[in-house]
mmCIF file of C-alpha atoms in Angstrom:
data_model
loop_
_atom_site.group_PDB
_atom_site.id
_atom_site.type_symbol
_atom_site.label_atom_id
_atom_site.label_comp_id
_atom_site.label_asym_id
_atom_site.label_seq_id
_atom_site.Cartn_x
_atom_site.Cartn_y
_atom_site.Cartn_z
ATOM 1 C CA MET M 1106 9.695 -8.632 40.079
ATOM 2 C CA HIS M 1107 7.053 -10.901 38.605
ATOM 3 C CA GLN M 1108 8.579 -13.138 35.929
ATOM 4 C CA SER M 1109 6.017 -12.315 33.227
ATOM 5 C CA LEU M 1110 6.525 -8.568 33.794
ATOM 6 C CA TYR M 1111 10.294 -9.059 33.561
ATOM 7 C CA VAL M 1112 9.872 -10.902 30.236
ATOM 8 C CA ILE M 1113 7.706 -8.087 28.863
ATOM 9 C CA ILE M 1114 10.203 -5.388 29.883
ATOM 10 C CA MET M 1115 13.108 -7.320 28.362
ATOM 11 C CA ALA M 1116 11.158 -7.865 25.154
ATOM 12 C CA VAL M 1117 10.449 -4.132 24.868
ATOM 13 C CA LEU M 1118 14.100 -3.249 25.501
ATOM 14 C CA LEU M 1119 15.323 -5.781 22.948
ATOM 15 C CA GLU M 1120 12.819 -4.513 20.391
ATOM 16 C CA GLU M 1121 14.016 -0.932 20.909
ATOM 17 C CA VAL M 1122 17.638 -1.995 20.423
ATOM 18 C CA GLU M 1123 16.656 -3.965 17.328
ATOM 19 C CA ILE M 1124 14.858 -0.946 15.881
ATOM 20 C CA MET M 1125 17.921 1.223 16.566
ATOM 21 C CA ILE M 1126 20.128 -1.268 14.706
ATOM 22 C CA ILE M 1127 17.702 -1.411 11.786
ATOM 23 C CA ASN M 1128 17.510 2.380 11.586
ATOM 24 C CA HIS M 1129 21.317 2.634 11.696
ATOM 25 C CA TYR M 1130 21.834 0.294 8.751
ATOM 26 C CA LEU M 1131 18.819 1.637 6.928
ATOM 27 C CA LEU M 1132 20.142 5.181 7.068
ATOM 28 C CA LYS M 1133 23.491 4.025 5.681
ATOM 29 C CA PHE M 1134 21.712 2.081 2.959
ATOM 30 C CA LEU M 1135 19.455 4.935 1.890
ATOM 31 C CA ASN M 1136 22.260 7.476 1.876
ATOM 32 C CA SER M 1137 24.650 5.279 -0.111
ATOM 33 C CA THR M 1138 21.942 4.300 -2.594
ATOM 34 C CA ARG M 1139 20.786 7.873 -3.116
ATOM 35 C CA LEU M 1140 24.342 9.120 -3.691
ATOM 36 C CA GLU M 1141 25.172 6.388 -6.176
ATOM 37 C CA LEU M 1142 21.952 6.705 -8.159
ATOM 38 C CA THR M 1143 22.346 10.450 -8.477
ATOM 39 C CA ASN M 1144 25.276 9.877 -10.811
ATOM 40 C CA ILE M 1145 23.712 7.233 -13.038
ATOM 41 C CA ASP M 1146 21.493 9.288 -15.254
ATOM 42 C CA LYS M 1147 20.624 12.930 -14.753
ATOM 43 C CA ASP M 1148 18.303 12.968 -17.792
ATOM 44 C CA PHE M 1149 15.321 11.349 -16.066
ATOM 45 C CA PHE M 1150 12.773 11.615 -18.842
ATOM 46 C CA LYS M 1151 14.339 10.303 -22.000
ATOM 47 C CA ASN M 1152 12.426 9.372 -25.152
ATOM 48 C CA PRO M 1153 12.671 5.785 -26.353
ATOM 49 C CA THR M 1154 14.720 5.216 -29.478
ATOM 50 C CA ASP M 1155 11.993 2.945 -30.841
ATOM 51 C CA HIS M 1156 8.623 4.706 -30.690
ATOM 52 C CA ASP M 1157 6.799 1.461 -31.471
ATOM 53 C CA LEU M 1158 7.634 0.207 -27.995
ATOM 54 C CA ILE M 1159 5.125 0.587 -25.143
ATOM 55 C CA GLN M 1160 6.436 3.054 -22.571
ATOM 56 C CA ALA M 1161 6.170 1.758 -19.024
ATOM 57 C CA ALA M 1162 7.474 2.638 -15.565
ATOM 58 C CA VAL M 1163 8.218 0.412 -12.582
ATOM 59 C CA LEU M 1164 9.160 0.910 -8.953
ATOM 60 C CA ILE M 1165 11.974 -1.173 -7.451
ATOM 61 C CA PRO M 1166 10.832 -0.994 -3.816
ATOM 62 C CA PHE M 1167 13.072 -1.641 -0.822
ATOM 63 C CA THR M 1168 11.511 -1.970 2.617
ATOM 64 C CA VAL M 1169 12.030 -3.639 5.991
ATOM 65 C CA TRP M 1170 10.139 -6.897 6.510
ATOM 66 C CA GLU M 1171 10.550 -9.133 9.547
ATOM 67 C CA ASN M 1172 13.648 -7.172 10.626
ATOM 68 C CA LYS M 1173 15.362 -7.673 7.265
ATOM 69 C CA LEU M 1174 16.115 -5.256 4.468
ATOM 70 C CA VAL M 1175 14.198 -6.680 1.503
ATOM 71 C CA VAL M 1176 13.097 -6.002 -2.049
ATOM 72 C CA LEU M 1177 9.348 -6.224 -2.628
ATOM 73 C CA PHE M 1178 8.199 -8.162 -5.693
ATOM 74 C CA THR M 1179 4.723 -8.896 -7.003
ATOM 75 C CA LYS M 1180 3.451 -12.036 -8.699
ATOM 76 C CA ARG M 1181 1.180 -11.152 -11.582
ATOM 77 C CA THR M 1182 -2.099 -12.976 -12.032
ATOM 78 C CA ASN M 1183 -3.081 -15.085 -15.018
ATOM 79 C CA SER M 1184 -5.653 -12.480 -16.082
ATOM 80 C CA VAL M 1185 -3.302 -9.573 -16.899
ATOM 81 C CA ASN M 1186 -2.518 -8.780 -20.528
ATOM 82 C CA ASN M 1187 1.259 -9.270 -20.335
ATOM 83 C CA HIS M 1188 3.761 -11.369 -18.373
ATOM 84 C CA GLN M 1189 1.113 -13.564 -16.772
ATOM 85 C CA ASN M 1190 2.142 -15.386 -13.567
ATOM 86 C CA GLN M 1191 5.599 -13.792 -13.621
ATOM 87 C CA ILE M 1192 7.444 -12.133 -10.747
ATOM 88 C CA SER M 1193 7.796 -8.409 -11.354
ATOM 89 C CA PHE M 1194 7.942 -4.977 -9.759
ATOM 90 C CA PRO M 1195 4.894 -2.770 -9.248
ATOM 91 C CA GLY M 1196 4.396 -0.797 -12.438
ATOM 92 C CA GLY M 1197 2.815 -0.687 -15.851
ATOM 93 C CA ALA M 1198 2.160 1.287 -19.012
ATOM 94 C CA ILE M 1199 2.440 5.082 -18.895
ATOM 95 C CA GLU M 1200 -0.916 6.770 -19.497
ATOM 96 C CA LYS M 1201 -1.712 10.200 -20.906
ATOM 97 C CA LYS M 1202 -2.983 11.356 -17.504
ATOM 98 C CA ASP M 1203 0.434 10.727 -15.924
ATOM 99 C CA GLU M 1204 2.501 13.867 -15.403
ATOM 100 C CA ASN M 1205 5.706 11.949 -16.117
ATOM 101 C CA GLN M 1206 7.274 8.502 -15.850
ATOM 102 C CA LEU M 1207 7.739 8.697 -12.095
ATOM 103 C CA ALA M 1208 4.093 9.625 -11.625
ATOM 104 C CA ALA M 1209 3.158 6.544 -13.638
ATOM 105 C CA ALA M 1210 5.301 4.268 -11.459
ATOM 106 C CA LEU M 1211 3.752 5.687 -8.278
ATOM 107 C CA ARG M 1212 0.207 5.491 -9.664
ATOM 108 C CA GLU M 1213 0.661 1.871 -10.724
ATOM 109 C CA THR M 1214 2.150 0.987 -7.332
ATOM 110 C CA GLU M 1215 -0.903 2.354 -5.539
ATOM 111 C CA GLU M 1216 -3.291 0.693 -7.983
ATOM 112 C CA GLU M 1217 -1.592 -2.689 -7.697
ATOM 113 C CA ILE M 1218 -0.656 -2.970 -4.011
ATOM 114 C CA GLY M 1219 -2.306 0.008 -2.297
ATOM 115 C CA ILE M 1220 0.878 1.844 -1.237
ATOM 116 C CA LYS M 1221 0.465 5.614 -1.591
ATOM 117 C CA LYS M 1222 3.231 7.922 -2.769
ATOM 118 C CA LYS M 1223 3.362 9.620 0.660
ATOM 119 C CA ASP M 1224 4.814 6.376 2.043
ATOM 120 C CA ILE M 1225 7.447 5.999 -0.695
ATOM 121 C CA GLU M 1226 10.818 7.742 -0.644
ATOM 122 C CA ILE M 1227 12.253 7.937 -4.159
ATOM 123 C CA LEU M 1228 16.018 7.331 -4.245
ATOM 124 C CA GLY M 1229 16.699 7.660 -7.956
ATOM 125 C CA GLU M 1230 16.331 6.034 -11.359
ATOM 126 C CA LEU M 1231 18.170 3.337 -13.259
ATOM 127 C CA GLN M 1232 18.902 3.528 -16.978
ATOM 128 C CA ALA M 1233 15.745 3.103 -19.063
ATOM 129 C CA ARG M 1234 15.850 0.057 -21.315
ATOM 130 C CA ASN M 1235 14.084 -1.962 -23.979
ATOM 131 C CA THR M 1236 12.666 -5.406 -23.304
ATOM 132 C CA THR M 1237 12.308 -8.319 -25.701
ATOM 133 C CA THR M 1238 8.543 -8.228 -25.103
ATOM 134 C CA GLY M 1239 8.020 -4.803 -26.686
ATOM 135 C CA PHE M 1240 8.338 -2.406 -23.746
ATOM 136 C CA TYR M 1241 10.612 0.538 -22.979
ATOM 137 C CA ILE M 1242 10.744 0.730 -19.187
ATOM 138 C CA TYR M 1243 11.789 3.463 -16.787
ATOM 139 C CA PRO M 1244 12.902 1.838 -13.498
ATOM 140 C CA PHE M 1245 12.708 3.996 -10.368
ATOM 141 C CA VAL M 1246 14.179 2.997 -7.023
ATOM 142 C CA GLY M 1247 12.350 3.747 -3.800
ATOM 143 C CA PHE M 1248 11.938 2.827 -0.166
ATOM 144 C CA ILE M 1249 8.524 2.017 1.320
ATOM 145 C CA HIS M 1250 8.314 3.357 4.869
ATOM 146 C CA ASN M 1251 4.868 2.009 5.744
ATOM 147 C CA LEU M 1252 3.455 -1.395 4.777
ATOM 148 C CA ASP M 1253 0.276 -1.088 6.857
ATOM 149 C CA GLU M 1254 -1.894 -0.017 3.925
ATOM 150 C CA ILE M 1255 -0.972 -2.816 1.527
ATOM 151 C CA GLN M 1256 -4.048 -3.954 -0.345
ATOM 152 C CA LEU M 1257 -3.644 -6.185 -3.378
ATOM 153 C CA ASN M 1258 -5.547 -5.620 -6.589
ATOM 154 C CA LYS M 1259 -6.590 -9.239 -6.988
ATOM 155 C CA LEU M 1260 -7.199 -8.807 -10.724
ATOM 156 C CA GLU M 1261 -3.528 -7.969 -11.291
ATOM 157 C CA VAL M 1262 -1.506 -9.195 -8.306
ATOM 158 C CA GLU M 1263 -1.662 -12.726 -6.927
ATOM 159 C CA ARG M 1264 0.748 -12.206 -4.036
ATOM 160 C CA ILE M 1265 3.687 -10.188 -2.699
ATOM 161 C CA ILE M 1266 7.121 -11.726 -2.175
ATOM 162 C CA TYR M 1267 9.718 -10.149 0.119
ATOM 163 C CA ILE M 1268 13.267 -11.269 -0.703
ATOM 164 C CA PRO M 1269 16.150 -10.207 1.581
ATOM 165 C CA VAL M 1270 18.814 -8.013 0.004
ATOM 166 C CA ASN M 1271 21.422 -10.223 1.639
ATOM 167 C CA TRP M 1272 20.060 -13.270 -0.221
ATOM 168 C CA LEU M 1273 19.785 -11.446 -3.546
ATOM 169 C CA SER M 1274 23.361 -10.170 -3.266
ATOM 170 C CA ASN M 1275 24.793 -13.685 -2.808
ATOM 171 C CA PRO M 1276 26.304 -14.764 -6.170
ATOM 172 C CA LYS M 1277 25.395 -18.381 -5.411
ATOM 173 C CA ASN M 1278 21.717 -17.497 -5.768
ATOM 174 C CA SER M 1279 21.828 -16.228 -9.371
ATOM 175 C CA HIS M 1280 22.831 -17.663 -12.731
ATOM 176 C CA THR M 1281 22.310 -17.312 -16.489
ATOM 177 C CA GLU M 1282 19.738 -19.267 -18.478
ATOM 178 C CA ILE M 1283 18.851 -19.496 -22.166
ATOM 179 C CA TYR M 1284 15.394 -18.094 -22.894
ATOM 180 C CA GLU M 1285 13.408 -18.679 -26.082
ATOM 181 C CA GLY M 1286 11.120 -15.775 -26.891
ATOM 182 C CA GLN M 1287 7.881 -15.699 -28.853
ATOM 183 C CA ASN M 1288 9.840 -15.203 -32.074
ATOM 184 C CA LYS M 1289 11.796 -18.416 -31.303
ATOM 185 C CA ARG M 1290 15.004 -16.433 -30.844
ATOM 186 C CA ARG M 1291 17.155 -17.728 -28.016
ATOM 187 C CA HIS M 1292 19.155 -15.421 -25.766
ATOM 188 C CA PRO M 1293 20.701 -15.518 -22.269
ATOM 189 C CA VAL M 1294 18.817 -14.067 -19.310
ATOM 190 C CA ILE M 1295 19.692 -13.583 -15.652
ATOM 191 C CA ALA M 1296 17.719 -15.692 -13.193
ATOM 192 C CA PHE M 1297 17.693 -16.193 -9.439
ATOM 193 C CA SER M 1298 17.192 -19.488 -7.688
ATOM 194 C CA ASN M 1299 13.700 -20.124 -6.369
ATOM 195 C CA TYR M 1300 12.784 -18.199 -3.234
ATOM 196 C CA ASP M 1301 9.563 -18.887 -1.348
ATOM 197 C CA GLY M 1302 8.481 -21.025 -4.289
ATOM 198 C CA GLU M 1303 8.918 -18.241 -6.859
ATOM 199 C CA LYS M 1304 11.537 -17.391 -9.480
ATOM 200 C CA VAL M 1305 12.802 -13.906 -10.354
ATOM 201 C CA TRP M 1306 14.265 -13.812 -13.863
ATOM 202 C CA GLY M 1307 14.620 -11.761 -17.043
ATOM 203 C CA VAL M 1308 14.568 -7.968 -16.966
ATOM 204 C CA THR M 1309 13.409 -7.953 -13.336
ATOM 205 C CA ALA M 1310 16.428 -10.019 -12.279
ATOM 206 C CA SER M 1311 18.735 -7.920 -14.445
ATOM 207 C CA LEU M 1312 17.567 -4.701 -12.767
ATOM 208 C CA VAL M 1313 18.119 -6.231 -9.332
ATOM 209 C CA LYS M 1314 21.649 -7.301 -10.218
ATOM 210 C CA GLN M 1315 22.486 -3.884 -11.668
ATOM 211 C CA LEU M 1316 21.188 -2.043 -8.603
ATOM 212 C CA LEU M 1317 22.904 -4.326 -6.090
ATOM 213 C CA GLU M 1318 26.190 -3.926 -7.947
ATOM 214 C CA ILE M 1319 25.863 -0.158 -7.638
ATOM 215 C CA ILE M 1320 25.212 -0.447 -3.909
ATOM 216 C CA LYS M 1321 28.076 -2.903 -3.496
ATOM 217 C CA ASN M 1322 30.459 -0.528 -5.211
ATOM 218 C CA SER M 1323 29.474 2.201 -2.778
ATOM 219 C CA GLU M 1324 31.435 0.207 -0.173
ATOM 220 C CA ALA M 1325 28.671 0.705 2.382
ATOM 221 C CA ASP M 1326 28.044 -2.066 4.896
ATOM 222 C CA CYS M 1327 24.315 -2.100 4.302
ATOM 223 C CA PHE M 1328 23.370 -5.460 2.804
ATOM 224 C CA ALA M 1329 22.370 -7.250 5.986
ATOM 225 C CA ILE M 1330 20.484 -6.301 9.095
ATOM 226 C CA ASP M 1331 21.442 -8.880 11.683
#
């Protein structure tokens, strides 16, 4: 057999095996995550205790990138109204046209990075929470099955960062810092070490830690795809 043809055949076979391994771990991950999140909060659409806060919804998106299970983050541009240049999840303020909080998270995801709801599998919702910057956010957890249609809204999103779940789940990569808000009040926040030149911290980091702890407690071997 010609050597180049042999190399091609072997590459195809290895890729098929790799895909099978990814699908195996991915199925375990999705199932364990969905089961755990089902029991967190059955009252999906709660009203904020402080009606002066801006209601917002975000999507915490898992996906597979370069054969690794990752969380997708966005870096906000300097031209947005809030949290300029920060690492965040796709999402934003809930509008009157949105049917509910989940619809808002999916709409914002498509507006910001071009991913349509047909390509997103919703796994559940984390506990809604206040932020120190005046928002009441509803965090939804999902899995993006198709990244082919990603298209950044350059007015809002500077770039996308894919961070492996395995890296995020390593305790050595996170710590607590003291943050001074606009009102000069100082309080501790969770932060991750820099990854690909960017830093995940604050509420975004706190949501990641909470979700990974839930998955860890499910005792499913789904953190790494080797």
